[in-house]
């Protein structure tokens, strides 16, 4: 009786062990079976392979990347999609080069552009200054009692220029400097009597309209246009700005300055301003944006 009970217990134990073994075999993973992972996008990898044969390639677009990631997950929200499209994503793989955006170059405005006309009412009771510069021409007169004499800074600058020119064998000297209102009136009236008003207005200023009355202007060496072609005339034109002067009435600018070409007439502005005017290639009228026309 005891033996038969013992045999039954052993049989049950053997059966249970067999069942456990079968289940273990079913859930066991073969050791030599490789694990495979689905590639993100076959089209992306084909672009990477071809990139080796070209010197420059373009990175995958954000649209391509967005479609490939949808194969991995379908639970992306609209907020995640928006964030992914606005962010640059770097994927592992061969190095790619992204073309830089084409840059544009904006041309700077020319420094010789004429300035817009400045609306300044001529003042007959006091001198007119524009941007700190005393302006005297056919449009802007000086008062009759304006009588400063030769400007000391202008005279000193001329002396320095004269010495510099002399070291190069150039002889410069002043033939006409400061003129009072009354002196200019007499000179102008004599020219009108000789050549007529229209002709005189081309080369002589009416009283009150002469730069010589400022004490800042000098006539140098000669009152003939042939002075232009002398060594002194050429040196003056090329160098006077370095000492604060400009050739006040340049060639070909009579319609702007109101006066014929005077290679001998220089006007003191100070070194900084004279250099700016010289480099601009403009007359003083153009530089300041004013006109020079008689109103009477």
Coordinates of C-alpha atoms in Angstrom, one line a residue, residues 2-249:
X2 CA 2.8 2.4 0.9
X3 CA 4.7 1.6 -2.3
X4 CA 1.7 2.3 -4.5
X5 CA 1.2 5.7 -2.9
X6 CA 4.9 6.6 -3.3
X7 CA 4.9 5.6 -7.0
X8 CA 1.9 7.9 -7.6
X9 CA 3.6 10.9 -6.0
X10 CA 6.7 10.4 -8.1
X11 CA 4.6 10.2 -11.3
X12 CA 2.9 13.4 -10.5
X13 CA 6.3 15.1 -9.9
X14 CA 7.8 13.9 -13.1
X15 CA 4.7 15.2 -15.1
X16 CA 5.0 18.6 -13.5
X17 CA 8.7 18.8 -14.3
X18 CA 8.0 17.9 -17.9
X19 CA 5.4 20.7 -18.3
X20 CA 7.8 23.3 -16.8
X21 CA 10.6 22.2 -19.3
X22 CA 8.3 22.5 -22.3
X23 CA 7.3 26.1 -21.4
X24 CA 10.9 27.1 -20.9
X25 CA 11.8 25.8 -24.3
X26 CA 8.9 27.7 -25.9
X27 CA 10.1 31.1 -24.4
X28 CA 13.9 30.6 -25.0
X29 CA 15.4 33.0 -27.7
X30 CA 17.9 31.3 -30.1
X31 CA 21.4 32.5 -29.3
X32 CA 22.6 33.0 -32.9
X33 CA 19.6 34.9 -34.2
X34 CA 20.6 38.6 -34.9
X35 CA 18.4 41.5 -33.7
X36 CA 17.2 43.7 -36.6
X37 CA 16.1 47.3 -36.3
X38 CA 14.0 49.0 -39.0
X39 CA 16.0 51.9 -40.6
X40 CA 14.6 55.4 -40.2
X41 CA 14.2 56.1 -43.8
X42 CA 15.5 54.2 -46.8
X43 CA 15.4 57.4 -48.9
X44 CA 17.6 59.2 -46.4
X45 CA 20.3 56.6 -46.4
X46 CA 20.3 56.4 -50.2
X47 CA 21.0 60.1 -50.3
X48 CA 23.8 59.7 -47.9
X49 CA 25.4 57.0 -50.0
X50 CA 25.3 59.2 -53.1
X51 CA 26.8 62.1 -51.2
X52 CA 30.2 60.5 -51.4
X53 CA 30.4 60.9 -55.1
X54 CA 29.7 64.7 -55.0
X55 CA 31.8 67.5 -53.6
X56 CA 28.7 69.2 -52.0
X57 CA 25.4 67.8 -50.8
X58 CA 22.3 69.2 -49.2
X59 CA 21.1 68.0 -45.8
X60 CA 17.7 66.2 -45.8
X61 CA 14.8 68.5 -45.6
X62 CA 12.8 68.8 -42.4
X63 CA 9.8 67.5 -44.3
X64 CA 11.6 64.2 -45.2
X65 CA 12.7 63.8 -41.6
X66 CA 9.1 64.4 -40.3
X67 CA 7.7 61.7 -42.6
X68 CA 10.3 59.1 -41.6
X69 CA 9.8 59.6 -37.9
X70 CA 6.1 58.9 -38.4
X71 CA 7.0 55.2 -39.2
X72 CA 8.5 54.9 -35.6
X73 CA 5.7 56.6 -33.7
X74 CA 2.1 57.5 -34.6
X75 CA 1.4 59.2 -31.2
X76 CA 3.0 62.6 -32.0
X77 CA 0.8 65.5 -31.1
X78 CA 0.4 68.6 -33.3
X79 CA 2.5 70.6 -30.8
X80 CA 5.4 68.0 -31.1
X81 CA 5.1 68.2 -34.9
X82 CA 5.3 72.0 -34.9
X83 CA 8.3 71.9 -32.6
X84 CA 10.1 69.4 -34.8
X85 CA 9.5 71.4 -38.0
X86 CA 11.0 74.5 -36.5
X87 CA 14.1 72.8 -35.1
X88 CA 17.2 71.7 -37.0
X89 CA 17.8 68.0 -36.4
X90 CA 21.1 66.3 -36.9
X91 CA 21.2 62.6 -37.8
X92 CA 24.2 60.3 -37.5
X93 CA 25.8 59.3 -40.8
X94 CA 28.2 60.7 -43.4
X95 CA 29.1 64.3 -42.9
X96 CA 26.9 66.6 -45.0
X97 CA 27.4 70.3 -46.0
X98 CA 24.6 72.7 -46.1
X99 CA 24.8 75.6 -48.5
X100 CA 25.0 79.0 -46.8
X101 CA 22.4 81.6 -47.8
X102 CA 23.5 83.9 -50.5
X103 CA 24.6 87.2 -49.0
X104 CA 23.8 90.6 -50.6
X105 CA 26.0 93.7 -50.6
X106 CA 24.5 97.1 -50.3
X107 CA 26.5 99.7 -52.1
X108 CA 27.3 102.7 -49.9
X109 CA 26.1 106.1 -51.1
X110 CA 28.6 108.0 -53.1
X111 CA 30.4 110.8 -51.1
X112 CA 30.2 113.1 -54.2
X113 CA 26.4 113.1 -54.2
X114 CA 25.1 116.7 -54.2
X115 CA 23.4 117.6 -50.9
X116 CA 19.8 118.8 -51.0
X117 CA 19.2 122.5 -51.2
X118 CA 19.3 124.2 -47.9
X119 CA 16.5 126.8 -47.4
X120 CA 18.2 129.7 -45.6
X121 CA 16.9 133.2 -45.9
X122 CA 19.7 135.7 -46.8
X123 CA 20.5 138.0 -43.9
X124 CA 21.7 141.5 -44.7
X125 CA 22.1 142.5 -41.1
X126 CA 24.6 139.8 -40.1
X127 CA 26.8 137.1 -41.8
X128 CA 25.2 133.8 -42.8
X129 CA 26.6 130.6 -41.4
X130 CA 25.6 127.1 -42.7
X131 CA 26.9 124.1 -40.8
X132 CA 29.3 126.4 -39.1
X133 CA 30.7 127.7 -42.4
X134 CA 30.5 131.4 -43.3
X135 CA 28.8 131.5 -46.8
X136 CA 29.1 134.6 -49.0
X137 CA 28.0 134.4 -52.7
X138 CA 25.4 136.0 -54.9
X139 CA 22.6 134.7 -52.8
X140 CA 24.1 135.4 -49.3
X141 CA 25.5 138.9 -48.8
X142 CA 27.4 140.5 -45.9
X143 CA 26.3 143.7 -44.1
X144 CA 27.8 146.9 -45.4
X145 CA 29.4 147.5 -42.0
X146 CA 31.0 144.1 -41.8
X147 CA 34.7 144.9 -41.7
X148 CA 36.8 142.2 -39.9
X149 CA 40.1 142.7 -41.8
X150 CA 42.3 139.8 -42.7
X151 CA 41.5 136.7 -40.7
X152 CA 44.5 135.8 -38.6
X153 CA 44.0 132.0 -38.9
X154 CA 43.8 132.3 -42.7
X155 CA 46.9 134.5 -42.8
X156 CA 48.8 132.0 -40.6
X157 CA 47.7 129.1 -42.8
X158 CA 48.8 130.9 -45.9
X159 CA 52.2 131.6 -44.4
X160 CA 52.7 127.9 -43.6
X161 CA 51.6 126.9 -47.1
X162 CA 53.9 129.5 -48.7
X163 CA 56.9 128.1 -46.7
X164 CA 56.0 124.5 -47.7
X165 CA 55.7 125.5 -51.4
X166 CA 59.1 127.4 -51.2
X167 CA 60.8 124.2 -50.1
X168 CA 59.7 122.7 -53.4
X169 CA 60.8 125.6 -55.5
X170 CA 57.3 127.1 -55.7
X171 CA 56.8 130.8 -55.1
X172 CA 53.4 131.8 -53.8
X173 CA 52.3 135.3 -52.8
X174 CA 49.1 137.2 -52.2
X175 CA 48.1 139.9 -54.8
X176 CA 44.7 140.7 -53.2
X177 CA 43.4 139.9 -49.7
X178 CA 40.8 141.7 -47.5
X179 CA 38.6 144.3 -49.2
X180 CA 36.1 146.4 -47.5
X181 CA 32.5 146.9 -48.7
X182 CA 33.4 150.3 -50.2
X183 CA 36.5 149.1 -51.9
X184 CA 34.6 146.3 -53.5
X185 CA 31.9 148.7 -54.6
X186 CA 34.5 150.9 -56.4
X187 CA 36.1 147.9 -58.1
X188 CA 32.8 146.5 -59.3
X189 CA 31.6 149.8 -60.6
X190 CA 34.7 150.2 -62.7
X191 CA 34.3 146.8 -64.3
X192 CA 30.6 147.6 -65.1
X193 CA 31.7 150.9 -66.7
X194 CA 34.3 149.1 -68.8
X195 CA 32.6 145.8 -69.7
X196 CA 28.9 146.1 -68.8
X197 CA 26.9 144.7 -65.9
X198 CA 26.3 141.2 -67.4
X199 CA 30.0 140.6 -68.1
X200 CA 31.1 142.1 -64.8
X201 CA 28.8 139.8 -62.8
X202 CA 30.7 136.8 -64.2
X203 CA 34.1 137.8 -62.7
X204 CA 33.5 140.4 -60.1
X205 CA 31.2 140.4 -57.0
X206 CA 28.8 143.2 -56.3
X207 CA 29.5 145.1 -53.0
X208 CA 28.5 143.0 -50.0
X209 CA 28.8 139.7 -52.0
X210 CA 32.6 139.4 -52.2
X211 CA 34.4 136.7 -50.2
X212 CA 37.3 139.1 -49.9
X213 CA 35.2 141.1 -47.4
X214 CA 35.3 138.1 -45.0
X215 CA 39.0 138.3 -44.7
X216 CA 39.1 134.6 -45.5
X217 CA 39.9 134.8 -49.2
X218 CA 43.1 135.5 -51.2
X219 CA 44.0 136.0 -54.8
X220 CA 47.4 134.3 -55.4
X221 CA 50.1 135.3 -57.9
X222 CA 48.0 136.2 -60.9
X223 CA 44.5 137.2 -62.0
X224 CA 44.8 135.3 -65.3
X225 CA 43.3 131.9 -66.1
X226 CA 46.7 131.0 -67.6
X227 CA 47.9 130.7 -64.0
X228 CA 46.3 127.2 -64.0
X229 CA 49.1 125.8 -66.2
X230 CA 52.0 127.3 -64.2
X231 CA 54.0 125.2 -61.7
X232 CA 52.5 127.5 -59.0
X233 CA 49.0 127.1 -60.2
X234 CA 49.3 123.3 -60.4
X235 CA 50.9 123.1 -57.0
X236 CA 48.2 125.3 -55.4
X237 CA 45.3 123.2 -56.9
X238 CA 46.9 119.9 -55.7
X239 CA 48.0 121.0 -52.2
X240 CA 46.1 124.0 -50.8
X241 CA 43.5 121.8 -49.1
X242 CA 46.2 120.4 -46.8
X243 CA 46.6 123.9 -45.3
X244 CA 42.8 124.6 -45.0
X245 CA 42.1 126.3 -48.4
X246 CA 40.0 125.3 -51.5
X247 CA 39.9 126.6 -55.0
X248 CA 36.7 128.5 -54.6
X249 CA 35.5 128.8 -58.2

